[in-house]
Amino acid sequence: MCVTALAAFAVTIIFRTSTTANFAQGAISAFGCYVVADLLNKHGIPVWIGVFAGVLVGVVIGVFIDLLVFRRGRHVNELGKQIITMGFVSLFFGGIPLVFGTPERIPFEAFYNTVKAKTSPNFVIPALGGEIVITKHAVICLGITVVVLAVLFLLLKYSKWGLGVRATASSEFTAELMGIDTHVITAISWALACGLGVLAAVMYAGGGTSISAAFMTTIQVNAFLACILGGFSTFYGPVIGAVLIPLAASCVGFLANFKGFYGISRWQMVIVYVLLLIAILIKPEGLFGKKTLKKV
Amino acid sequence: MDIKQEYLSAAYPGGAKKNIGSNIRAVFANPLAQIALVGVVLALVQFLALGGMISSAFAYALGNTLIYAIVAIGFCLLLGYSGLASLGTAGFIGLGSYVAFYLIEGMGAPYYVALLVTLAVSITIGVIVGFISLRIEGIYLAIMTLALAEIIRSLLMVLKATIKININNIVLFGVNVNEKAVYLLITATFVILMVLTSNLIRSPVGRAMLAMKDSTSASQAMGISLMKYRLLAFVISTVYAAMGGLLYMMYVRNMTTATSTLLTLSTSLNILGAVIIGGAKSLWGTTLGTFIIYGLQSMFLSKIRFFVDHPAFITMITGLLIILVVMFFPGGFAQMLAAFRGWLRRKRIERRIRAYVDDRN
């Protein structure tokens, strides 16, 4: 859930500032995650520094993409920009196995085993005759996500940079006329988005997922859907959407406890996607979206 | 002499001589003749392979590439002629292959029944998804189809671990056939779809799609229903992808749903890459692009050691090519070729004029 929220925010900020859906988000995150995994496993660097380095790699990639491709490709139309990001997906899908060799691995296993030896990975809360099990991993992720997103939203609302982003988002041309350096703004948002993506990927992989070049695809699909559900026109909409989607999924999963819905957990995501389709059918601009009017 | 006449006679000295070859040339300028010629050549490859003159592995790889070319033609119509990008191609291929498996292996249905059911299913799904995601402009189609492809992939994984068709169950018009005959079927399908698509492009429908791509607002003002033509293009591309899946199942006959790369995002991206690199506005360009991305890999590069060890390298190059082509040659290889031919012609005429002027001096 936290992972999706971060990824959704990253997608939105690029969508707003460079008017393109960044399909390479997942692939770039996976690349950063591989860097972190390598640092942890091969060089034995502590987690915090490793994550920091990974995020830095993400930031550098983001800035490079913006500088080398998107700044030059301003004349390329919206569809072309999307296709360029799809090209990046292909580039990273090919590049990751070349750079990091073996395609699949569980990066944080060694790290987990040492932690597990000392403490139980779960918090157990007794409630209503049963027990609710929450993994410490989830708590840590939730903490990081809340802090990061809170800081970002405060910055967006009150800092000069945030004002620049919002101005660029509403109209790049006008923002430029008003003396905002839109080049810097888009570069920063690419850096931010890719950095956040790497953070999200590390958090996701930290749950014991095996990573491969495509392991973020599901998360990314969810993030995109969250953006659509929440509406691209606000920054908070996608985050709320990102919370709603896994929530709906767990609600559907919870139904499996009742008789008659026994096999439902296999169809969990399918049902959620269908619900989403219905939501979009009813409110195409998203739950928190505003309708945009287009002048000819 | 009139200066224009003088110029013409200098630039095209053999103006009269051309008439001899122009009949043949006129025939081949007709797109239908071109398609038929390519179809005959492709079919000939299989017969040569049967005769032992070409390795059968080559013919097999060619058949595989043709399947992707069929999918790519549909995608070309969607991307190049309607300006919509979909990422669900892999999902629709998976859909087609599952329908093929279910009907042919599970129920023992002959080819044409499988074909009809595939058409019906893909049209239904295409209309539903298209209708929902095309209601709004922009990136929604790409995202929704991406989600749909993921749904179909997980659905197939739940339904069946390995999809496998027994060779004895493939019946074509009452005769039990092997993959060599299926190759001919693929070629025939390719030719038929190529003809249909090239006719469609030159029809009012195709013109409406082009207008829609260039400016949605202007085309709407001209009375073109955006929804109708977008939906049409999307459904056609869905149908072609499902046909590709059907043919793939009959040709390869085996697929492991959890590990097959056919069902993942990379297939959709490769098809997209093929269309972009080849030239999104040209059917021949698209076919060429498919041969670059799939054909080179399976027919030629598979002999080189380096690419066998690092298959990912090809994916990487595809990505790089997509980015470069979109940035510098939006028309793809088709545009490059046309530009090159124009340049050659200009050079030739320039040379003739210069020689003529030198002569006169």
XYZ file of C-alpha atoms in Angstrom:
657
model
C 0.000 0.000 0.000
C 2.788 2.403 0.981
C 4.796 1.318 -2.008
C 1.900 2.032 -4.335
C 1.371 5.428 -2.717
C 4.965 6.463 -3.303
C 4.946 5.136 -6.849
C 1.643 6.879 -7.566
C 3.012 10.178 -6.307
C 6.089 9.736 -8.492
C 3.935 9.067 -11.554
C 1.758 12.100 -10.850
C 4.582 14.560 -10.416
C 6.104 13.604 -13.768
C 2.725 13.597 -15.428
C 1.996 17.083 -14.196
C 5.328 18.684 -15.009
C 6.313 16.997 -18.273
C 2.849 15.931 -19.499
C 3.777 12.312 -19.983
C 2.984 9.085 -18.226
C 6.276 7.634 -17.146
C 6.011 3.957 -17.991
C 9.672 3.490 -17.145
C 9.019 4.244 -13.480
C 8.974 0.573 -12.518
C 12.019 -0.349 -14.565
C 14.107 2.498 -13.153
C 13.030 1.548 -9.632
C 14.040 -2.042 -10.277
C 17.447 -0.857 -11.483
C 17.963 1.149 -8.288
C 16.809 -1.792 -6.222
C 19.425 -3.994 -7.874
C 22.082 -1.442 -6.962
C 20.966 -1.517 -3.340
C 20.844 -5.307 -3.298
C 24.343 -5.548 -4.707
C 25.701 -3.065 -2.195
C 24.111 -4.991 0.671
C 25.012 -8.490 -0.403
C 28.418 -8.070 -1.961
C 29.924 -5.212 -0.005
C 28.107 -5.629 3.298
C 27.136 -1.972 3.510
C 24.514 -1.140 6.156
C 20.950 -0.822 4.931
C 20.512 2.906 5.470
C 23.586 3.858 3.479
C 22.715 1.328 0.787
C 19.225 2.727 0.378
C 20.633 6.229 0.272
C 23.041 5.226 -2.497
C 20.230 3.520 -4.412
C 18.014 6.577 -4.210
C 20.950 8.667 -5.397
C 21.336 6.379 -8.415
C 17.630 6.843 -9.130
C 18.001 10.622 -8.873
C 20.941 10.609 -11.286
C 19.043 8.456 -13.798
C 16.028 10.752 -13.533
C 18.078 13.887 -14.165
C 19.856 12.219 -17.073
C 16.604 11.178 -18.717
C 15.265 14.678 -18.401
C 18.440 16.374 -19.629
C 19.288 14.040 -22.473
C 15.889 13.139 -23.792
C 12.980 15.215 -22.615
C 14.595 18.622 -22.785
C 15.595 17.990 -26.390
C 12.382 16.237 -27.279
C 10.052 19.093 -26.405
C 8.711 19.204 -29.931
C 7.770 15.514 -29.676
C 4.039 15.186 -29.083
C 2.435 13.618 -26.041
C 2.175 10.177 -27.576
C 5.814 10.325 -28.642
C 6.889 11.121 -25.092
C 4.957 8.144 -23.766
C 6.574 5.940 -26.337
C 9.999 7.234 -25.348
C 9.352 6.152 -21.773
C 8.229 2.758 -23.081
C 11.546 2.642 -24.920
C 13.257 3.228 -21.603
C 11.397 0.260 -20.151
C 12.842 -1.879 -22.920
C 16.276 -0.380 -22.339
C 16.219 -1.182 -18.648
C 14.663 -4.625 -19.118
C 17.604 -5.426 -21.365
C 20.169 -3.533 -19.347
C 19.458 -5.000 -15.915
C 20.364 -8.616 -16.750
C 23.434 -7.378 -18.613
C 24.703 -5.260 -15.741
C 23.691 -7.412 -12.808
C 23.853 -10.879 -14.319
C 21.506 -13.378 -12.708
C 17.943 -12.399 -13.403
C 16.174 -13.272 -10.173
C 17.172 -13.144 -6.555
C 15.877 -12.305 -3.122
C 18.064 -9.399 -2.108
C 17.349 -8.872 1.526
C 17.208 -12.481 2.612
C 20.587 -12.442 4.332
C 19.705 -9.214 6.049
C 16.392 -10.629 7.197
C 17.869 -13.800 8.532
C 20.164 -11.866 10.846
C 17.304 -9.735 12.048
C 14.991 -12.686 12.498
C 17.534 -14.451 14.656
C 17.268 -11.701 17.236
C 13.625 -10.685 17.195
C 10.365 -11.834 15.796
C 9.517 -9.960 12.596
C 5.926 -9.486 13.647
C 3.999 -7.418 16.120
C 1.101 -9.371 17.515
C -1.828 -7.365 18.820
C -4.552 -9.246 20.626
C -7.933 -7.930 19.565
C -11.530 -9.122 19.717
C -10.726 -12.680 20.600
C -8.276 -13.035 17.729
C -4.832 -11.770 16.974
C -3.827 -9.215 14.413
C -0.378 -9.865 13.019
C 1.492 -6.902 11.626
C 4.984 -7.312 10.265
C 7.602 -4.866 11.474
C 8.482 -4.394 7.844
C 5.016 -2.990 7.189
C 5.271 -0.635 10.146
C 8.650 0.663 9.024
C 7.371 1.139 5.473
C 4.309 2.965 6.709
C 6.491 5.236 8.829
C 8.842 6.076 5.971
C 5.991 6.669 3.534
C 4.052 8.934 5.858
C 7.115 11.013 6.684
C 8.288 11.309 3.072
C 4.861 12.153 1.698
C 4.137 14.616 4.531
C 7.396 16.447 3.844
C 6.704 16.492 0.108
C 3.183 17.821 0.504
C 4.377 20.525 2.899
C 7.071 21.485 0.406
C 4.557 21.518 -2.440
C 2.241 23.741 -0.464
C 4.620 26.195 1.175
C 8.025 26.246 -0.512
C 9.060 28.277 -3.518
C 9.863 25.045 -5.335
C 6.368 23.747 -4.640
C 4.854 26.911 -6.035
C 7.022 26.455 -9.140
C 5.862 22.886 -9.575
C 2.225 23.817 -9.200
C 2.619 26.687 -11.653
C 4.396 24.466 -14.175
C 1.738 21.851 -13.725
C -1.092 24.221 -14.524
C 0.602 25.705 -17.561
C 4.211 25.270 -18.510
C 4.196 28.141 -20.978
C 2.695 30.664 -18.584
C 5.001 29.530 -15.801
C 7.963 30.218 -18.027
C 6.638 33.689 -18.802
C 6.323 34.348 -15.070
C 10.039 33.782 -14.649
C 9.974 30.229 -13.362
C 12.831 28.115 -14.624
C 10.687 25.234 -15.839
C 13.744 23.280 -16.968
C 14.985 23.084 -13.396
C 11.497 22.254 -12.143
C 11.038 19.318 -14.522
C 14.580 18.074 -13.847
C 13.905 18.125 -10.117
C 10.605 16.337 -10.500
C 12.218 13.606 -12.618
C 14.946 13.236 -10.009
C 12.392 13.155 -7.233
C 10.169 10.658 -9.015
C 12.994 8.246 -9.791
C 14.409 8.562 -6.289
C 10.990 7.845 -4.776
C 10.619 4.932 -7.167
C 13.835 3.357 -5.934
C 12.759 3.885 -2.327
C 9.440 2.218 -3.101
C 11.150 -0.685 -4.848
C 13.500 -1.288 -1.924
C 10.588 -1.226 0.493
C 8.661 -3.666 -1.676
C 11.631 -5.985 -2.099
C 12.311 -5.742 1.638
C 9.156 -7.762 2.199
C 10.973 -10.800 0.860
C 9.989 -10.535 -2.809
C 12.424 -11.900 -5.315
C 13.499 -9.151 -7.660
C 13.828 -9.212 -11.397
C 13.781 -6.563 -14.090
C 9.996 -6.708 -14.230
C 9.187 -7.146 -10.553
C 7.784 -3.639 -10.207
C 5.327 -4.038 -13.081
C 2.405 -5.029 -10.851
C 3.116 -2.163 -8.476
C 3.346 0.204 -11.368
C 0.066 -0.930 -12.844
C -1.506 -0.368 -9.448
C 0.112 3.044 -9.190
C -1.231 4.077 -12.588
C -4.670 2.815 -11.704
C -4.451 4.688 -8.422
C -3.662 7.843 -10.370
C -6.656 7.284 -12.615
C -8.904 6.475 -9.679
C -7.765 9.529 -7.730
C -7.549 11.775 -10.763
C -4.395 13.250 -12.202
C -5.431 16.833 -11.590
C -4.567 16.907 -7.885
C -1.469 15.712 -6.072
C -3.298 14.089 -3.181
C -5.864 12.221 -5.306
C -3.481 9.520 -6.532
C -2.166 8.913 -3.015
C -5.696 8.351 -1.744
C -6.333 6.125 -4.745
C -3.211 4.176 -3.863
C -4.578 3.572 -0.387
C -8.001 2.572 -1.686
C -6.865 -0.084 -4.175
C -5.040 -2.436 -1.768
C -7.780 -1.746 0.779
C -10.376 -2.979 -1.699
C -8.157 -5.935 -2.469
C -7.928 -6.939 1.174
C -11.670 -6.480 1.589
C -12.218 -8.894 -1.278
C -9.633 -11.220 0.260
C -11.460 -10.982 3.575
C -14.633 -12.298 1.930
C -12.820 -15.593 1.498
C -13.394 -16.202 5.212
C -17.103 -16.568 4.590
C -18.702 -19.662 3.190
C -19.665 -19.459 -0.453
C -16.829 -17.083 -1.242
C -14.215 -19.730 -0.609
C -12.184 -19.522 -3.802
C -12.402 -15.760 -4.113
C -8.853 -14.912 -3.053
C -7.499 -16.206 -6.330
C -9.642 -13.710 -8.181
C -8.830 -10.869 -5.796
C -7.023 -8.574 -8.213
C -9.363 -9.364 -11.080
C -12.350 -8.273 -9.007
C -10.579 -5.110 -7.887
C -9.674 -4.220 -11.473
C -13.249 -4.761 -12.579
C -14.477 -2.528 -9.735
C -11.981 0.081 -10.901
C -13.242 -0.132 -14.450
C -16.740 0.527 -13.169
C -15.520 3.490 -11.107
C -13.836 4.982 -14.167
C -16.946 4.396 -16.233
C -18.989 6.391 -13.739
C -16.497 9.170 -13.047
C -13.942 9.367 -15.851
C -11.935 12.246 -14.407
C -11.203 10.419 -11.158
C -12.612 10.666 -7.651
C -10.910 13.976 -6.864
C -10.397 15.156 -10.403
C -11.722 18.270 -12.012
C -12.930 18.303 -15.527
C -10.506 20.069 -17.828
C -11.873 22.061 -20.694
C -9.888 22.253 -23.878
C -9.748 25.207 -26.177
C -9.330 24.609 -29.849
C 13.167 25.403 -76.706
C 11.026 26.214 -73.723
C 13.183 26.270 -70.600
C 10.904 23.877 -68.776
C 11.058 21.410 -71.656
C 14.782 21.830 -71.806
C 15.080 21.062 -68.121
C 12.847 18.006 -68.400
C 14.709 16.559 -71.361
C 17.999 17.085 -69.538
C 16.804 15.613 -66.255
C 14.986 12.631 -67.758
C 16.837 11.791 -70.942
C 15.242 8.374 -71.324
C 11.681 9.614 -71.032
C 10.480 7.583 -73.991
C 12.470 4.481 -73.149
C 10.737 4.170 -69.777
C 7.485 3.055 -71.387
C 8.792 -0.479 -71.929
C 9.161 -1.245 -68.274
C 6.349 0.955 -67.066
C 3.632 -1.659 -67.505
C 5.350 -4.032 -65.123
C 6.201 -1.169 -62.859
C 2.602 0.016 -62.819
C 1.454 -3.441 -61.790
C 3.871 -3.498 -58.888
C 2.938 -0.015 -57.817
C -0.409 -1.538 -56.926
C -0.247 -2.451 -53.221
C -2.280 -5.610 -53.773
C 0.297 -6.902 -56.244
C 3.094 -6.123 -53.828
C 1.363 -8.025 -51.057
C 0.626 -10.972 -53.318
C 4.265 -11.077 -54.442
C 5.549 -11.075 -50.874
C 3.016 -13.777 -49.993
C 4.230 -15.982 -52.842
C 7.863 -15.470 -51.814
C 7.068 -16.319 -48.208
C 5.193 -19.455 -49.218
C 8.076 -20.393 -51.485
C 10.443 -20.338 -48.508
C 8.538 -23.202 -46.939
C 8.582 -25.243 -50.155
C 12.303 -24.626 -50.527
C 12.745 -25.737 -46.929
C 10.774 -28.897 -47.723
C 13.074 -29.469 -50.674
C 16.044 -29.055 -48.357
C 17.417 -25.918 -49.984
C 16.816 -23.713 -46.946
C 17.247 -24.933 -43.387
C 13.892 -25.758 -41.833
C 14.884 -23.888 -38.672
C 15.033 -20.741 -40.782
C 11.575 -21.339 -42.182
C 10.256 -22.052 -38.693
C 11.712 -18.800 -37.377
C 10.242 -16.961 -40.342
C 6.805 -18.325 -39.496
C 7.201 -17.148 -35.939
C 8.166 -13.698 -37.107
C 5.165 -13.585 -39.424
C 2.863 -14.197 -36.466
C 4.316 -11.157 -34.760
C 4.014 -9.252 -38.031
C 0.265 -9.971 -38.040
C -0.025 -8.584 -34.528
C 2.110 -5.602 -35.501
C -0.094 -4.704 -38.487
C -3.067 -4.380 -36.161
C -1.002 -2.296 -33.800
C 0.150 -0.124 -36.707
C -3.451 0.718 -37.479
C -3.996 1.677 -33.848
C -0.820 3.685 -33.325
C 0.018 5.072 -36.731
C -3.455 5.732 -38.038
C -5.402 6.570 -34.898
C -2.671 7.829 -32.614
C -3.508 5.545 -29.715
C -0.952 3.523 -27.788
C -1.926 0.273 -26.165
C 0.172 -1.857 -23.843
C -2.197 -4.796 -23.785
C -1.010 -6.590 -26.894
C 0.502 -9.406 -24.870
C -2.766 -9.870 -23.031
C -4.753 -10.205 -26.247
C -2.224 -12.634 -27.680
C -2.639 -14.644 -24.490
C -6.406 -14.461 -24.846
C -6.253 -15.786 -28.388
C -3.925 -18.590 -27.461
C -6.078 -19.659 -24.555
C -9.190 -19.716 -26.691
C -7.274 -21.768 -29.247
C -6.135 -24.170 -26.570
C -9.568 -24.489 -25.040
C -11.326 -25.139 -28.326
C -8.768 -27.217 -30.176
C -7.364 -29.300 -27.349
C -10.317 -29.284 -24.979
C -13.167 -29.649 -27.439
C -11.453 -30.913 -30.556
C -12.819 -28.127 -32.674
C -11.504 -27.589 -36.199
C -9.630 -24.460 -37.211
C -12.474 -22.380 -38.552
C -14.558 -22.840 -35.417
C -11.588 -21.744 -33.322
C -11.129 -18.783 -35.638
C -14.743 -17.690 -35.341
C -14.763 -18.022 -31.557
C -11.468 -16.128 -31.284
C -12.927 -13.340 -33.387
C -16.078 -13.197 -31.278
C -14.237 -13.213 -27.949
C -11.647 -10.636 -28.966
C -14.241 -8.309 -30.445
C -16.324 -8.518 -27.270
C -13.380 -7.837 -24.968
C -12.051 -5.128 -27.275
C -15.376 -3.310 -27.331
C -15.796 -3.466 -23.559
C -12.277 -2.309 -22.708
C -12.180 0.219 -25.512
C -15.520 1.695 -24.583
C -14.439 2.247 -20.999
C -10.910 3.474 -21.533
C -11.499 5.561 -24.647
C -14.061 7.751 -22.940
C -11.285 10.066 -21.902
C -8.329 11.330 -23.845
C -4.703 10.761 -23.123
C -2.919 7.933 -21.475
C -5.882 6.007 -20.160
C -5.906 3.440 -22.922
C -2.259 2.538 -22.362
C -2.778 2.182 -18.634
C -6.038 0.272 -18.831
C -4.657 -2.129 -21.386
C -1.534 -2.580 -19.281
C -3.786 -3.535 -16.381
C -5.849 -5.790 -18.624
C -2.760 -7.613 -19.834
C -1.778 -8.232 -16.225
C -5.291 -9.507 -15.464
C -5.231 -11.904 -18.415
C -1.774 -13.109 -17.465
C -2.771 -13.854 -13.873
C -6.025 -15.361 -15.114
C -4.167 -17.750 -17.398
C -1.795 -18.673 -14.590
C -4.750 -19.521 -12.377
C -6.532 -21.448 -15.118
C -3.729 -23.557 -16.491
C -0.026 -23.974 -15.813
C 0.937 -25.264 -19.224
C -1.067 -24.761 -22.357
C -0.241 -27.526 -24.723
C -1.933 -28.693 -27.892
C -1.404 -32.181 -29.152
C -0.260 -32.159 -32.760
C -2.904 -34.757 -33.672
C -5.651 -32.360 -32.662
C -4.843 -29.675 -35.186
C -7.263 -30.132 -38.021
C -7.319 -27.785 -40.964
C -10.296 -28.191 -43.288
C -10.727 -31.820 -42.331
C -7.063 -32.741 -42.700
C -4.686 -33.328 -39.845
C -1.709 -31.039 -40.381
C 1.744 -30.311 -38.970
C 3.480 -26.986 -38.455
C 4.676 -26.853 -42.055
C 1.098 -26.557 -43.219
C 0.367 -24.129 -40.410
C 3.179 -22.015 -41.817
C 1.255 -21.719 -45.056
C -1.848 -20.845 -43.073
C 0.101 -18.094 -41.330
C 1.311 -16.771 -44.658
C -2.215 -16.816 -46.048
C -3.541 -15.023 -42.968
C -0.769 -12.476 -43.245
C -1.570 -11.794 -46.889
C -5.313 -11.553 -46.308
C -4.978 -9.242 -43.327
C -2.441 -7.127 -45.164
C -4.854 -6.694 -48.083
C -7.753 -5.910 -45.767
C -5.735 -3.385 -43.800
C -4.292 -1.622 -46.813
C -7.765 -1.347 -48.276
C -9.099 -0.047 -44.997
C -6.427 2.613 -44.836
C -7.343 3.924 -48.275
C -11.066 3.875 -47.491
C -13.027 6.731 -45.896
C -12.623 4.970 -42.546
C -8.840 5.081 -42.807
C -8.912 8.719 -43.852
C -11.124 9.541 -40.890
C -8.652 7.812 -38.586
C -5.751 9.799 -40.013
C -7.668 13.041 -39.595
C -8.421 12.069 -36.019
C -4.757 11.458 -35.320
C -3.646 14.805 -36.685
C -6.143 16.851 -34.733
C -8.918 15.486 -32.597
C -10.677 18.817 -32.352
C -10.519 19.573 -36.070
C -11.712 16.101 -37.047
C -14.575 16.355 -34.587
C -15.550 19.612 -36.185
C -15.572 17.838 -39.549
C -18.163 15.453 -38.203
C -15.949 12.485 -37.394
C -17.121 10.550 -34.370
C -13.972 10.078 -32.275
C -15.413 7.270 -30.207
C -16.549 5.273 -33.207
C -13.259 5.297 -35.086
C -11.079 4.918 -32.022
C -13.128 1.967 -30.910
C -12.931 0.497 -34.392
C -9.147 0.820 -34.501
C -8.796 -0.632 -31.038
C -11.067 -3.580 -31.780
C -9.215 -4.301 -35.023
C -5.876 -4.332 -33.230
C -7.361 -6.593 -30.557
C -8.626 -8.993 -33.188
C -5.266 -9.122 -34.953
C -3.464 -9.777 -31.669
C -5.892 -12.576 -30.803
C -5.406 -14.048 -34.281
C -1.684 -13.950 -33.604
C -2.241 -15.863 -30.382
C -4.396 -18.437 -32.147
C -1.795 -18.994 -34.850
C 0.965 -19.106 -32.250
C -0.799 -21.900 -30.389
C -1.246 -23.862 -33.617
C 2.328 -23.277 -34.662
C 4.331 -23.602 -31.451
C 1.654 -25.629 -29.601
C 3.206 -25.151 -26.182
C 3.289 -22.406 -23.603
C 4.041 -22.260 -19.888
C 1.909 -19.453 -18.545
C 4.054 -18.529 -15.553
C 7.348 -18.215 -17.410
C 6.353 -17.510 -20.998
C 7.708 -14.144 -22.117
C 4.901 -13.996 -24.654
C 2.484 -12.900 -21.950
C 4.622 -10.253 -20.290
C 4.947 -6.558 -20.879
C 8.075 -7.062 -22.963
C 6.038 -8.561 -25.822
C 3.782 -5.514 -25.916
C 6.845 -3.296 -25.867
C 8.543 -5.267 -28.617
C 5.497 -4.971 -30.853
C 5.357 -1.275 -30.091
C 9.057 -1.046 -30.871
C 8.593 -2.899 -34.148
C 5.866 -0.500 -35.247
C 7.766 2.618 -34.190
C 11.116 1.568 -35.618
C 9.642 0.381 -38.889
C 7.461 3.404 -39.347
C 4.078 3.719 -37.725
C 2.374 5.031 -40.841
C 3.457 2.330 -43.219
C 2.365 -1.288 -43.292
C 5.540 -2.385 -45.044
C 7.560 -0.366 -42.577
C 5.817 -2.167 -39.736
C 6.525 -5.540 -41.293
C 10.149 -4.528 -41.731
C 10.272 -3.430 -38.098
C 8.951 -6.811 -36.964
C 11.638 -8.520 -38.983
C 14.272 -6.288 -37.413
C 13.134 -6.980 -33.874
C 11.998 -10.600 -34.040
C 13.392 -11.879 -37.318
C 16.987 -10.781 -36.902
C 17.045 -12.327 -33.472
C 15.602 -15.706 -34.350
C 16.884 -16.123 -37.889
C 20.380 -14.648 -37.873
C 21.612 -13.443 -34.505
C 20.841 -16.771 -32.858
C 23.866 -18.122 -34.694
C 26.190 -15.600 -33.084
C 27.519 -16.699 -29.736
C 27.386 -13.320 -28.034
C 23.659 -12.864 -28.589
C 22.862 -16.379 -27.438
C 24.629 -15.677 -24.159
C 23.098 -12.247 -23.753
C 19.589 -12.238 -25.213
C 18.862 -9.164 -23.088
C 21.199 -7.163 -25.257
C 18.667 -7.233 -28.077
C 15.928 -5.898 -25.798
C 18.259 -3.099 -24.815
C 19.012 -2.200 -28.420
C 15.290 -2.222 -29.168
C 14.723 0.269 -26.383
C 17.528 2.491 -27.582
C 16.240 2.349 -31.153
C 12.719 3.290 -30.037
C 14.007 6.345 -28.192
C 16.271 7.490 -31.024
C 13.677 6.910 -33.727
C 10.960 8.827 -31.877
C 13.347 11.696 -31.209
C 14.909 12.029 -34.640
C 12.917 10.041 -37.221
C 9.276 10.023 -36.175
C 8.416 8.183 -39.387
C 10.751 5.285 -38.665
C 12.662 3.282 -41.255
C 9.966 3.854 -43.846
C 10.621 7.585 -43.612
C 14.385 7.063 -43.688
C 14.095 4.930 -46.803
C 11.867 7.425 -48.556
C 14.218 10.250 -47.625
C 17.172 8.242 -48.937
C 15.429 7.487 -52.231
C 14.486 11.111 -52.661
C 18.076 12.101 -52.001
C 19.350 9.611 -54.603
C 16.884 10.863 -57.197
C 17.843 14.469 -56.527
C 21.529 13.607 -56.879
C 20.924 11.812 -60.161
C 18.978 14.688 -61.666
C 21.574 17.156 -60.419
C 24.304 15.152 -62.136
C 22.405 15.039 -65.424
C 21.687 18.742 -65.409
C 25.309 19.492 -64.632
C 26.468 17.257 -67.475
C 23.990 18.926 -69.827
C 25.150 22.401 -68.829
C 28.792 21.361 -69.188
C 27.994 19.967 -72.637
C 26.421 23.195 -73.792
C 29.264 25.314 -72.584
